[in-house]
Amino acid sequence: MTHPRRRTTALLRREAVAATVPVAVAALLAAAGPAAAAGPTGTAGVGDPYFPLAGNGGYHVAHYDLTLRYDPGSRHLDGKAVLTARATQRLTRFDLDFQGLNVTGLTVDHVKAAHRRRGQELVVTPKRALRKGERFQITVTYKGTPGPVTDPDGSLDGWIPTDDGAFVAGEPQGAMTWFPANNHPLDKSSYDFAITVPAGRAAVANGVLVGRRTTHGTTTYRWRQKEPMAAYLATATVGKFQVEQYTTRDGLEVYNAVDPREAAAAAPVLKKLPSVLEWESRLFGPYPFRAAGAIVDHAPNVGYALETQTRPVYDRAPSLSTLVHESAHQWYGDSVSLTSWKDIWLNEGFATYAEWLYAEQHGGASAQKAFDDLYALPATDGLWAFPPGDPGSGANIFGTPVYARGAMTLHVLRSTVGDRAFFRILRAWAAAHRNGNGTTAQFERLAERTSGRKLGPLFRTWLYGDGKPARP
């Protein structure tokens, strides 16, 4: 996610109001804590310190099949979600993250199941207990008028209505506003989408477009995301879009959807997308997905862009640096995902440093200049307000230290180990955790192994030290 716009949105709202493989069962159980293994009830969250109700214990979702029908005029959504899952313990009851919409039916393996609402939790009691290791299918039908959730920093995410559709961006909590989910980055799944909208509107999701059909005044778009994806990275953005499709020389299927009001400003930036992805592939390793592209909406009240997997969503025409940032997230954040929101610098610090590297290698300021300019800020500046490796709460995960001081940490690492070792570290991190999850501790160990250097003091100072560090 791009940082400056996120903070701007939060400020405007305050003024207005006054695991290294695709989700391992062991990782989910460890995150959920002892309660997950102690009894037959799945926990209401996976134990994230900042979002304790995010995700659910007791099962892993392998695949989501989402069928949606949305009317931008009435803002009404009809949905059907089929979740193919596996129990990681014996289950007599489990939760789904789902907020706001009315459940009209729920079955487990085609048998009606009891369910009740408890805040953001949809508590499900199947007709019979599920055995540990058993595969099962949850089908939920629902309807209503979806809306966003307010994050701890005051900004909005989830299903955000626009004047011609909806801007759908789910970091960190918003997926639950439009489909029932195991909504934590630890649980990654494949997806199929079938989204029906009025003819003349487009519905854009993740992955590859596998079908489109117009009949009786509506158009249904079918999308498939085969590589594992965290729920917060899913999108189903709807609007009046100009569409551009092509295949790059590397075989990536590109789909760009641009609001006509943003088309002139977006065109010169989107033209650079293939070269940006080629440049990042040289630095970070092979692009991790089959599809790429962009969704450029006209949503001036949103205030941010998000790295929705394969196809970032922008609230307005992006700058080149924003395009570089969200594209870098395809490696760092999307393919290599968090195990805890506390570690978000692994996403945002890396994507911010990608901006510095791109400028350095394309005639702009050097990364050292970017570092020096930031380091010149006084100790009272917000840059030094909290350590990026421990932001302290969900209200801070999109704060300046996570982005800028996170990038500064990587620059200190680069200066310490040298360019050759540093770029080997970046590629090794993306390769070792491709389509999986990673932690800060794992990154630190990988950096030490790859460089042959003891780096503990560096990371303790720059990631976890309070205040402005001594100049390296």
CSV table of C-alpha atoms in Angstrom, one decimal:
chain,number,residue,atom,x,y,z
A,1,MET,CA,0.0,0.0,0.0
A,2,THR,CA,1.2,3.5,-0.7
A,3,HIS,CA,1.8,5.3,2.5
A,4,PRO,CA,1.3,9.1,2.0
A,5,ARG,CA,-2.3,8.8,0.7
A,6,ARG,CA,-3.3,6.4,3.5
A,7,ARG,CA,-2.2,8.9,6.2
A,8,THR,CA,-4.0,11.8,4.3
A,9,THR,CA,-7.2,9.9,4.4
A,10,ALA,CA,-6.9,9.2,8.1
A,11,LEU,CA,-6.3,12.9,8.8
A,12,LEU,CA,-9.2,14.0,6.7
A,13,ARG,CA,-11.5,11.7,8.5
A,14,ARG,CA,-10.3,12.9,11.9
A,15,GLU,CA,-10.9,16.5,10.8
A,16,ALA,CA,-14.3,15.7,9.5
A,17,VAL,CA,-15.4,13.9,12.6
A,18,ALA,CA,-13.3,16.3,15.0
A,19,ALA,CA,5.9,-20.4,7.1
A,20,THR,CA,7.8,-20.7,3.9
A,21,VAL,CA,5.3,-22.8,1.9
A,22,PRO,CA,1.6,-22.2,1.0
A,23,VAL,CA,-0.1,-22.1,4.4
A,24,ALA,CA,1.2,-25.0,6.5
A,25,VAL,CA,-1.2,-26.5,9.0
A,26,ALA,CA,1.5,-26.4,11.7
A,27,ALA,CA,1.9,-22.6,11.2
A,28,LEU,CA,-1.8,-22.0,11.6
A,29,LEU,CA,-2.0,-24.1,14.8
A,30,ALA,CA,1.1,-22.3,16.2
A,31,ALA,CA,-0.3,-18.9,15.5
A,32,ALA,CA,-3.7,-19.8,17.0
A,33,GLY,CA,-2.1,-20.9,20.2
A,34,PRO,CA,-2.8,-23.8,22.6
A,35,ALA,CA,-6.5,-23.3,22.5
A,36,ALA,CA,-6.7,-24.4,18.9
A,37,ALA,CA,-5.4,-27.8,19.7
A,38,ALA,CA,-7.0,-28.1,23.2
A,39,GLY,CA,-10.6,-28.6,22.2
A,40,PRO,CA,-13.1,-29.2,19.4
A,41,THR,CA,-13.9,-25.4,18.9
A,42,GLY,CA,-11.9,-23.4,16.4
A,43,THR,CA,-10.6,-20.1,17.8
A,44,ALA,CA,-12.1,-16.8,16.8
A,45,GLY,CA,-8.7,-15.5,15.6
A,46,VAL,CA,-5.2,-16.8,14.8
A,47,GLY,CA,-3.6,-14.7,17.6
A,48,ASP,CA,-2.4,-11.7,15.7
A,49,PRO,CA,-1.3,-9.1,18.3
A,50,TYR,CA,-2.8,-6.1,16.4
A,51,PHE,CA,-6.0,-7.7,15.1
A,52,PRO,CA,-6.8,-10.5,17.5
A,53,LEU,CA,-10.0,-11.6,15.7
A,54,ALA,CA,-8.5,-11.7,12.3
A,55,GLY,CA,-8.4,-15.2,10.8
A,56,ASN,CA,-9.8,-18.3,12.5
A,57,GLY,CA,-8.3,-21.4,14.1
A,58,GLY,CA,-9.0,-25.0,13.3
A,59,TYR,CA,-9.1,-25.1,9.5
A,60,HIS,CA,-7.3,-23.9,6.3
A,61,VAL,CA,-9.2,-22.7,3.2
A,62,ALA,CA,-7.7,-24.1,0.1
A,63,HIS,CA,-10.1,-22.4,-2.4
A,64,TYR,CA,-12.8,-19.7,-2.6
A,65,ASP,CA,-15.4,-19.8,-5.3
A,66,LEU,CA,-17.2,-16.4,-5.1
A,67,THR,CA,-20.4,-15.6,-7.1
A,68,LEU,CA,-21.4,-12.0,-6.8
A,69,ARG,CA,-24.1,-9.8,-8.4
A,70,TYR,CA,-23.8,-6.1,-7.7
A,71,ASP,CA,-26.1,-3.2,-8.7
A,72,PRO,CA,-24.2,0.1,-8.4
A,73,GLY,CA,-27.5,2.1,-8.5
A,74,SER,CA,-29.1,0.5,-5.4
A,75,ARG,CA,-25.7,-0.6,-4.0
A,76,HIS,CA,-27.2,-4.1,-3.4
A,77,LEU,CA,-25.0,-7.2,-3.4
A,78,ASP,CA,-26.1,-10.8,-3.7
A,79,GLY,CA,-23.4,-13.3,-3.0
A,80,LYS,CA,-22.6,-17.0,-2.8
A,81,ALA,CA,-19.3,-18.2,-1.4
A,82,VAL,CA,-18.2,-21.8,-1.6
A,83,LEU,CA,-15.1,-22.4,0.6
A,84,THR,CA,-13.2,-25.7,0.2
A,85,ALA,CA,-11.3,-26.3,3.4
A,86,ARG,CA,-9.4,-28.8,5.5
A,87,ALA,CA,-9.8,-29.2,9.3
A,88,THR,CA,-6.5,-28.9,11.2
A,89,GLN,CA,-8.1,-30.3,14.3
A,90,ARG,CA,-11.3,-32.0,15.3
A,91,LEU,CA,-14.1,-29.4,15.0
A,92,THR,CA,-17.5,-29.2,16.4
A,93,ARG,CA,-17.7,-25.5,15.8
A,94,PHE,CA,-15.7,-22.9,13.8
A,95,ASP,CA,-15.8,-19.2,12.8
A,96,LEU,CA,-15.7,-17.2,9.6
A,97,ASP,CA,-14.8,-13.5,9.4
A,98,PHE,CA,-17.9,-11.9,8.0
A,99,GLN,CA,-19.4,-8.5,8.8
A,100,GLY,CA,-22.5,-6.5,7.8
A,101,LEU,CA,-24.3,-8.6,5.2
A,102,ASN,CA,-27.3,-10.8,5.8
A,103,VAL,CA,-26.7,-14.6,5.7
A,104,THR,CA,-29.6,-16.3,3.9
A,105,GLY,CA,-28.3,-19.8,3.9
A,106,LEU,CA,-25.3,-21.9,5.2
A,107,THR,CA,-24.4,-25.5,4.6
A,108,VAL,CA,-21.4,-27.7,5.5
A,109,ASP,CA,-20.9,-30.5,3.0
A,110,HIS,CA,-24.4,-29.7,1.6
A,111,VAL,CA,-26.1,-30.2,5.0
A,112,LYS,CA,-27.7,-27.2,6.7
A,113,ALA,CA,-25.6,-25.9,9.5
A,114,ALA,CA,-26.5,-23.8,12.5
A,115,HIS,CA,-24.9,-20.3,12.6
A,116,ARG,CA,-25.0,-17.1,14.6
A,117,ARG,CA,-23.4,-13.7,14.5
A,118,ARG,CA,-21.0,-12.4,17.1
A,119,GLY,CA,-19.5,-9.1,16.0
A,120,GLN,CA,-17.3,-9.7,13.0
A,121,GLU,CA,-17.5,-13.5,13.6
A,122,LEU,CA,-19.9,-15.8,11.9
A,123,VAL,CA,-20.0,-18.8,14.2
A,124,VAL,CA,-20.8,-22.1,12.4
A,125,THR,CA,-21.9,-25.4,14.0
A,126,PRO,CA,-22.0,-28.2,11.5
A,127,LYS,CA,-24.5,-31.1,11.8
A,128,ARG,CA,-21.7,-33.4,12.7
A,129,ALA,CA,-18.2,-33.0,14.0
A,130,LEU,CA,-15.4,-32.7,11.5
A,131,ARG,CA,-12.4,-35.0,11.8
A,132,LYS,CA,-8.8,-33.6,11.9
A,133,GLY,CA,-7.5,-33.7,8.4
A,134,GLU,CA,-10.9,-33.9,6.8
A,135,ARG,CA,-11.7,-31.9,3.7
A,136,PHE,CA,-15.1,-30.1,3.8
A,137,GLN,CA,-17.1,-27.5,1.9
A,138,ILE,CA,-18.8,-24.5,3.4
A,139,THR,CA,-21.5,-22.7,1.3
A,140,VAL,CA,-22.8,-19.3,2.4
A,141,THR,CA,-25.4,-17.3,0.6
A,142,TYR,CA,-25.9,-13.7,1.6
A,143,LYS,CA,-27.2,-10.3,0.5
A,144,GLY,CA,-27.3,-6.7,1.5
A,145,THR,CA,-25.6,-3.3,1.1
A,146,PRO,CA,-21.9,-3.7,1.7
A,147,GLY,CA,-19.8,-0.9,3.1
A,148,PRO,CA,-16.3,-0.4,4.4
A,149,VAL,CA,-14.8,-1.0,7.8
A,150,THR,CA,-13.0,1.8,9.7
A,151,ASP,CA,-9.4,0.9,10.5
A,152,PRO,CA,-7.6,1.9,13.7
A,153,ASP,CA,-5.9,4.8,11.9
A,154,GLY,CA,-9.3,6.2,10.9
A,155,SER,CA,-9.1,5.2,7.2
A,156,LEU,CA,-11.5,2.9,5.3
A,157,ASP,CA,-11.0,-0.4,3.6
A,158,GLY,CA,-13.2,-3.1,2.3
A,159,TRP,CA,-16.2,-2.5,-0.1
A,160,ILE,CA,-16.1,1.3,-0.7
A,161,PRO,CA,-18.9,2.5,-2.9
A,162,THR,CA,-18.0,5.0,-5.7
A,163,ASP,CA,-20.2,7.1,-8.0
A,164,ASP,CA,-20.2,4.3,-10.7
A,165,GLY,CA,-19.5,1.1,-8.7
A,166,ALA,CA,-17.2,0.1,-5.9
A,167,PHE,CA,-13.5,0.4,-5.0
A,168,VAL,CA,-12.6,-2.9,-3.3
A,169,ALA,CA,-9.4,-2.9,-1.2
A,170,GLY,CA,-9.1,-5.1,1.9
A,171,GLU,CA,-6.0,-4.2,3.8
A,172,PRO,CA,-5.9,-5.1,6.7
A,173,GLN,CA,-9.5,-6.0,7.6
A,174,GLY,CA,-11.9,-5.3,4.6
A,175,ALA,CA,-12.3,-8.7,3.0
A,176,MET,CA,-14.9,-9.6,5.5
A,177,THR,CA,-17.1,-6.8,4.3
A,178,TRP,CA,-17.9,-8.6,1.1
A,179,PHE,CA,-17.3,-12.4,1.5
A,180,PRO,CA,-16.9,-14.8,4.4
A,181,ALA,CA,-13.2,-15.5,4.9
A,182,ASN,CA,-10.4,-16.8,7.0
A,183,ASN,CA,-9.1,-13.3,6.9
A,184,HIS,CA,-5.4,-13.3,7.9
A,185,PRO,CA,-2.3,-13.4,5.7
A,186,LEU,CA,-1.4,-16.8,7.2
A,187,ASP,CA,-4.2,-18.4,5.3
A,188,LYS,CA,-3.6,-18.2,1.6
A,189,SER,CA,-5.9,-19.8,-1.0
A,190,SER,CA,-6.7,-20.0,-4.7
A,191,TYR,CA,-9.8,-18.1,-6.0
A,192,ASP,CA,-12.5,-18.2,-8.7
A,193,PHE,CA,-14.7,-15.2,-9.1
A,194,ALA,CA,-18.0,-14.8,-11.1
A,195,ILE,CA,-19.1,-11.2,-10.9
A,196,THR,CA,-22.3,-9.9,-12.6
A,197,VAL,CA,-22.8,-6.2,-13.1
A,198,PRO,CA,-25.0,-4.1,-15.4
A,199,ALA,CA,-23.9,-4.0,-19.0
A,200,GLY,CA,-21.6,-1.1,-19.5
A,201,ARG,CA,-19.9,-1.7,-16.2
A,202,ALA,CA,-16.8,-3.8,-15.7
A,203,ALA,CA,-16.0,-6.0,-12.8
A,204,VAL,CA,-12.3,-6.6,-12.2
A,205,ALA,CA,-10.8,-9.2,-9.9
A,206,ASN,CA,-7.5,-11.0,-9.5
A,207,GLY,CA,-5.6,-13.3,-11.8
A,208,VAL,CA,-6.6,-14.2,-15.3
A,209,LEU,CA,-9.9,-13.3,-17.1
A,210,VAL,CA,-11.3,-16.7,-18.1
A,211,GLY,CA,-14.7,-15.5,-19.4
A,212,ARG,CA,-17.1,-12.7,-20.0
A,213,ARG,CA,-20.7,-12.9,-21.2
A,214,THR,CA,-23.4,-10.3,-21.7
A,215,THR,CA,-27.1,-11.3,-21.6
A,216,HIS,CA,-30.3,-9.6,-20.6
A,217,GLY,CA,-28.7,-6.3,-19.8
A,218,THR,CA,-25.9,-7.7,-17.5
A,219,THR,CA,-22.4,-8.9,-18.0
A,220,THR,CA,-20.7,-11.6,-16.0
A,221,TYR,CA,-16.9,-11.5,-15.6
A,222,ARG,CA,-15.1,-14.7,-14.6
A,223,TRP,CA,-11.6,-14.5,-13.0
A,224,ARG,CA,-9.2,-17.1,-11.7
A,225,GLN,CA,-6.4,-16.6,-9.3
A,226,LYS,CA,-4.5,-19.9,-9.1
A,227,GLU,CA,-1.5,-18.9,-7.0
A,228,PRO,CA,-2.1,-18.7,-3.2
A,229,MET,CA,-3.5,-15.3,-2.1
A,230,ALA,CA,-4.3,-13.8,1.3
A,231,ALA,CA,-7.9,-12.7,1.6
A,232,TYR,CA,-7.0,-9.0,2.0
A,233,LEU,CA,-5.4,-9.0,-1.4
A,234,ALA,CA,-8.7,-10.0,-3.2
A,235,THR,CA,-10.6,-7.4,-5.2
A,236,ALA,CA,-13.9,-7.2,-7.1
A,237,THR,CA,-13.7,-3.5,-8.2
A,238,VAL,CA,-16.7,-2.3,-10.3
A,239,GLY,CA,-17.0,0.7,-12.5
A,240,LYS,CA,-17.1,2.2,-16.0
A,241,PHE,CA,-13.6,1.4,-17.2
A,242,GLN,CA,-11.6,1.6,-20.4
A,243,VAL,CA,-9.9,-1.8,-20.8
A,244,GLU,CA,-6.6,-2.6,-22.3
A,245,GLN,CA,-5.4,-6.2,-22.6
A,246,TYR,CA,-2.1,-7.6,-24.0
A,247,THR,CA,0.6,-10.2,-23.3
A,248,THR,CA,4.1,-9.2,-22.5
A,249,ARG,CA,7.2,-10.7,-24.1
A,250,ASP,CA,7.7,-12.7,-20.9
A,251,GLY,CA,4.2,-14.2,-21.3
A,252,LEU,CA,2.4,-12.2,-18.6
A,253,GLU,CA,-1.3,-11.6,-19.3
A,254,VAL,CA,-1.9,-7.9,-18.6
A,255,TYR,CA,-5.3,-6.4,-18.0
A,256,ASN,CA,-5.6,-2.7,-17.2
A,257,ALA,CA,-9.0,-1.1,-16.3
A,258,VAL,CA,-9.0,2.7,-16.2
A,259,ASP,CA,-11.8,5.1,-15.3
A,260,PRO,CA,-12.1,7.5,-18.3
A,261,ARG,CA,-11.7,10.4,-16.0
A,262,GLU,CA,-8.2,9.2,-15.1
A,263,ALA,CA,-7.2,7.8,-18.5
A,264,ALA,CA,-5.1,10.8,-19.8
A,265,ALA,CA,-3.0,11.0,-16.6
A,266,ALA,CA,-2.7,7.3,-16.2
A,267,ALA,CA,-1.6,6.4,-19.8
A,268,PRO,CA,2.1,7.4,-19.7
A,269,VAL,CA,2.6,5.7,-16.4
A,270,LEU,CA,0.8,2.4,-17.3
A,271,LYS,CA,2.8,2.3,-20.5
A,272,LYS,CA,5.9,1.7,-18.3
A,273,LEU,CA,4.4,-1.3,-16.5
A,274,PRO,CA,6.1,-4.0,-18.6
A,275,SER,CA,9.5,-2.3,-18.2
A,276,VAL,CA,9.0,-1.8,-14.5
A,277,LEU,CA,8.1,-5.5,-14.0
A,278,GLU,CA,11.1,-6.5,-16.1
A,279,TRP,CA,13.4,-4.3,-14.0
A,280,GLU,CA,12.0,-5.7,-10.8
A,281,SER,CA,12.3,-9.3,-12.1
A,282,ARG,CA,16.0,-8.7,-12.6
A,283,LEU,CA,16.4,-7.4,-9.1
A,284,PHE,CA,14.0,-9.6,-7.1
A,285,GLY,CA,13.7,-12.8,-9.2
A,286,PRO,CA,11.0,-14.1,-11.6
A,287,TYR,CA,7.6,-12.4,-11.4
A,288,PRO,CA,5.6,-14.7,-9.1
A,289,PHE,CA,2.2,-14.8,-11.0
A,290,ARG,CA,0.7,-15.4,-14.4
A,291,ALA,CA,-1.2,-12.1,-14.6
A,292,ALA,CA,-0.4,-8.4,-14.1
A,293,GLY,CA,-2.1,-5.1,-14.7
A,294,ALA,CA,-3.8,-2.2,-12.9
A,295,ILE,CA,-7.2,-0.9,-11.8
A,296,VAL,CA,-7.2,2.9,-11.9
A,297,ASP,CA,-10.5,4.1,-10.4
A,298,HIS,CA,-11.7,7.6,-9.8
A,299,ALA,CA,-12.2,7.5,-6.0
A,300,PRO,CA,-10.8,10.7,-4.6
A,301,ASN,CA,-12.2,10.1,-1.1
A,302,VAL,CA,-10.3,6.8,-0.7
A,303,GLY,CA,-6.8,8.3,-0.4
A,304,TYR,CA,-4.6,5.3,-1.2
A,305,ALA,CA,-3.6,2.6,-3.6
A,306,LEU,CA,-3.3,-1.1,-2.7
A,307,GLU,CA,-1.2,-4.0,-4.0
A,308,THR,CA,-4.2,-6.3,-4.7
A,309,GLN,CA,-2.6,-9.4,-6.1
A,310,THR,CA,-1.6,-9.4,-9.8
A,311,ARG,CA,-3.6,-6.2,-10.3
A,312,PRO,CA,-3.1,-3.3,-7.9
A,313,VAL,CA,-6.0,-0.9,-7.4
A,314,TYR,CA,-5.4,2.9,-7.5
A,315,ASP,CA,-7.8,5.5,-6.3
A,316,ARG,CA,-6.5,7.9,-9.1
A,317,ALA,CA,-3.9,7.9,-11.8
A,318,PRO,CA,-0.7,6.7,-10.1
A,319,SER,CA,2.7,8.4,-10.3
A,320,LEU,CA,5.5,6.3,-11.6
A,321,SER,CA,6.9,5.8,-8.1
A,322,THR,CA,3.5,4.5,-6.9
A,323,LEU,CA,3.4,2.1,-9.7
A,324,VAL,CA,6.9,0.8,-8.8
A,325,HIS,CA,5.9,0.6,-5.1
A,326,GLU,CA,2.7,-1.5,-5.7
A,327,SER,CA,4.4,-3.6,-8.3
A,328,ALA,CA,7.3,-4.5,-5.9
A,329,HIS,CA,4.6,-5.7,-3.5
A,330,GLN,CA,3.8,-8.5,-5.9
A,331,TRP,CA,7.0,-10.0,-4.6
A,332,TYR,CA,7.2,-8.6,-1.1
A,333,GLY,CA,3.7,-8.8,0.5
A,334,ASP,CA,1.7,-10.8,-2.0
A,335,SER,CA,3.9,-13.7,-2.9
A,336,VAL,CA,5.9,-13.5,0.3
A,337,SER,CA,3.2,-12.7,2.9
A,338,LEU,CA,3.2,-11.8,6.6
A,339,THR,CA,2.6,-14.1,9.5
A,340,SER,CA,1.8,-11.2,11.7
A,341,TRP,CA,0.8,-7.6,11.0
A,342,LYS,CA,3.5,-6.5,13.4
A,343,ASP,CA,6.0,-7.4,10.6
A,344,ILE,CA,4.5,-5.1,8.0
A,345,TRP,CA,7.8,-3.4,7.4
A,346,LEU,CA,8.7,-6.5,5.4
A,347,ASN,CA,6.0,-5.3,2.9
A,348,GLU,CA,6.2,-1.5,3.1
A,349,GLY,CA,9.9,-1.1,3.8
A,350,PHE,CA,10.8,-3.3,0.8
A,351,ALA,CA,8.4,-1.6,-1.6
A,352,THR,CA,9.6,1.9,-0.5
A,353,TYR,CA,13.2,0.8,-1.0
A,354,ALA,CA,12.2,-0.4,-4.5
A,355,GLU,CA,11.2,3.2,-5.2
A,356,TRP,CA,14.6,4.4,-4.1
A,357,LEU,CA,16.4,1.8,-6.2
A,358,TYR,CA,14.3,2.6,-9.3
A,359,ALA,CA,15.1,6.3,-9.0
A,360,GLU,CA,18.8,5.5,-8.5
A,361,GLN,CA,19.0,3.3,-11.6
A,362,HIS,CA,16.8,5.6,-13.8
A,363,GLY,CA,18.5,8.9,-13.6
A,364,GLY,CA,17.1,10.1,-10.3
A,365,ALA,CA,18.5,10.6,-6.8
A,366,SER,CA,20.6,7.9,-5.3
A,367,ALA,CA,19.3,5.7,-2.5
A,368,GLN,CA,22.0,7.2,-0.4
A,369,LYS,CA,20.6,10.7,-1.1
A,370,ALA,CA,17.1,9.5,0.0
A,371,PHE,CA,18.6,8.0,3.2
A,372,ASP,CA,20.6,11.2,3.9
A,373,ASP,CA,17.6,13.5,3.4
A,374,LEU,CA,15.6,11.4,5.9
A,375,TYR,CA,18.3,11.1,8.4
A,376,ALA,CA,18.7,14.9,8.4
A,377,LEU,CA,15.2,15.1,10.0
A,378,PRO,CA,15.4,16.0,13.7
A,379,ALA,CA,14.9,13.5,16.5
A,380,THR,CA,11.4,15.0,17.1
A,381,ASP,CA,10.2,14.2,13.6
A,382,GLY,CA,7.5,11.5,13.3
A,383,LEU,CA,9.9,9.4,11.3
A,384,TRP,CA,11.5,8.4,14.7
A,385,ALA,CA,8.1,8.1,16.6
A,386,PHE,CA,8.3,4.3,16.9
A,387,PRO,CA,10.4,1.4,15.6
A,388,PRO,CA,9.3,-0.1,12.3
A,389,GLY,CA,9.8,-3.7,13.5
A,390,ASP,CA,7.3,-3.1,16.3
A,391,PRO,CA,4.8,-0.3,15.4
A,392,GLY,CA,2.9,-0.9,18.6
A,393,SER,CA,-0.6,-1.2,17.4
A,394,GLY,CA,-2.8,-1.5,14.3
A,395,ALA,CA,-3.1,2.3,14.3
A,396,ASN,CA,0.5,2.6,13.3
A,397,ILE,CA,1.0,-0.1,10.7
A,398,PHE,CA,0.7,2.5,7.9
A,399,GLY,CA,2.8,5.1,9.6
A,400,THR,CA,6.0,6.9,8.3
A,401,PRO,CA,8.5,4.7,10.3
A,402,VAL,CA,7.2,1.5,8.8
A,403,TYR,CA,7.7,2.8,5.2
A,404,ALA,CA,10.6,5.2,5.4
A,405,ARG,CA,12.6,3.9,8.4
A,406,GLY,CA,11.9,0.4,7.1
A,407,ALA,CA,13.6,1.4,3.8
A,408,MET,CA,16.4,3.0,5.7
A,409,THR,CA,17.0,-0.3,7.5
A,410,LEU,CA,17.4,-2.0,4.1
A,411,HIS,CA,19.8,0.8,3.0
A,412,VAL,CA,21.9,0.3,6.1
A,413,LEU,CA,22.0,-3.4,5.4
A,414,ARG,CA,23.1,-2.8,1.9
A,415,SER,CA,25.8,-0.4,3.0
A,416,THR,CA,27.0,-3.0,5.6
A,417,VAL,CA,27.1,-6.1,3.4
A,418,GLY,CA,27.8,-4.5,0.0
A,419,ASP,CA,25.7,-4.5,-3.2
A,420,ARG,CA,26.5,-8.1,-4.3
A,421,ALA,CA,25.4,-9.7,-1.0
A,422,PHE,CA,22.5,-7.3,-0.6
A,423,PHE,CA,20.8,-8.1,-3.9
A,424,ARG,CA,21.5,-11.8,-3.3
A,425,ILE,CA,19.5,-11.4,0.0
A,426,LEU,CA,16.6,-9.7,-1.8
A,427,ARG,CA,16.4,-12.5,-4.4
A,428,ALA,CA,16.9,-15.3,-1.8
A,429,TRP,CA,14.1,-13.9,0.4
A,430,ALA,CA,11.6,-13.8,-2.5
A,431,ALA,CA,12.6,-17.3,-3.6
A,432,ALA,CA,12.7,-19.0,-0.2
A,433,HIS,CA,9.2,-17.9,0.7
A,434,ARG,CA,7.6,-17.7,-2.7
A,435,ASN,CA,3.8,-18.2,-2.4
A,436,GLY,CA,4.2,-18.6,1.4
A,437,ASN,CA,4.8,-16.5,4.5
A,438,GLY,CA,7.8,-15.1,6.3
A,439,THR,CA,8.9,-13.4,9.5
A,440,THR,CA,11.4,-10.7,10.4
A,441,ALA,CA,13.4,-13.3,12.3
A,442,GLN,CA,13.6,-15.5,9.2
A,443,PHE,CA,14.7,-12.5,7.1
A,444,GLU,CA,17.4,-11.6,9.7
A,445,ARG,CA,18.8,-15.2,9.6
A,446,LEU,CA,18.7,-15.3,5.8
A,447,ALA,CA,20.6,-12.1,5.6
A,448,GLU,CA,23.3,-13.4,8.0
A,449,ARG,CA,23.6,-16.7,6.1
A,450,THR,CA,23.8,-15.0,2.7
A,451,SER,CA,26.2,-12.3,3.7
A,452,GLY,CA,28.3,-14.2,6.2
A,453,ARG,CA,28.0,-11.3,8.6
A,454,LYS,CA,26.6,-11.0,12.1
A,455,LEU,CA,23.8,-8.5,11.7
A,456,GLY,CA,22.0,-8.7,15.0
A,457,PRO,CA,23.1,-5.2,16.3
A,458,LEU,CA,22.1,-3.6,12.9
A,459,PHE,CA,18.5,-5.0,13.1
A,460,ARG,CA,18.1,-4.3,16.8
A,461,THR,CA,19.1,-0.7,16.3
A,462,TRP,CA,17.2,0.1,13.1
A,463,LEU,CA,14.1,-2.1,13.4
A,464,TYR,CA,13.6,-2.1,17.2
A,465,GLY,CA,15.5,0.8,18.7
A,466,ASP,CA,13.5,3.7,20.1
A,467,GLY,CA,14.2,7.2,18.7
A,468,LYS,CA,16.7,8.3,16.1
A,469,PRO,CA,19.6,5.9,15.8
A,470,ALA,CA,23.2,7.0,15.7
A,471,ARG,CA,24.4,7.5,12.2
A,472,PRO,CA,25.8,4.2,10.8
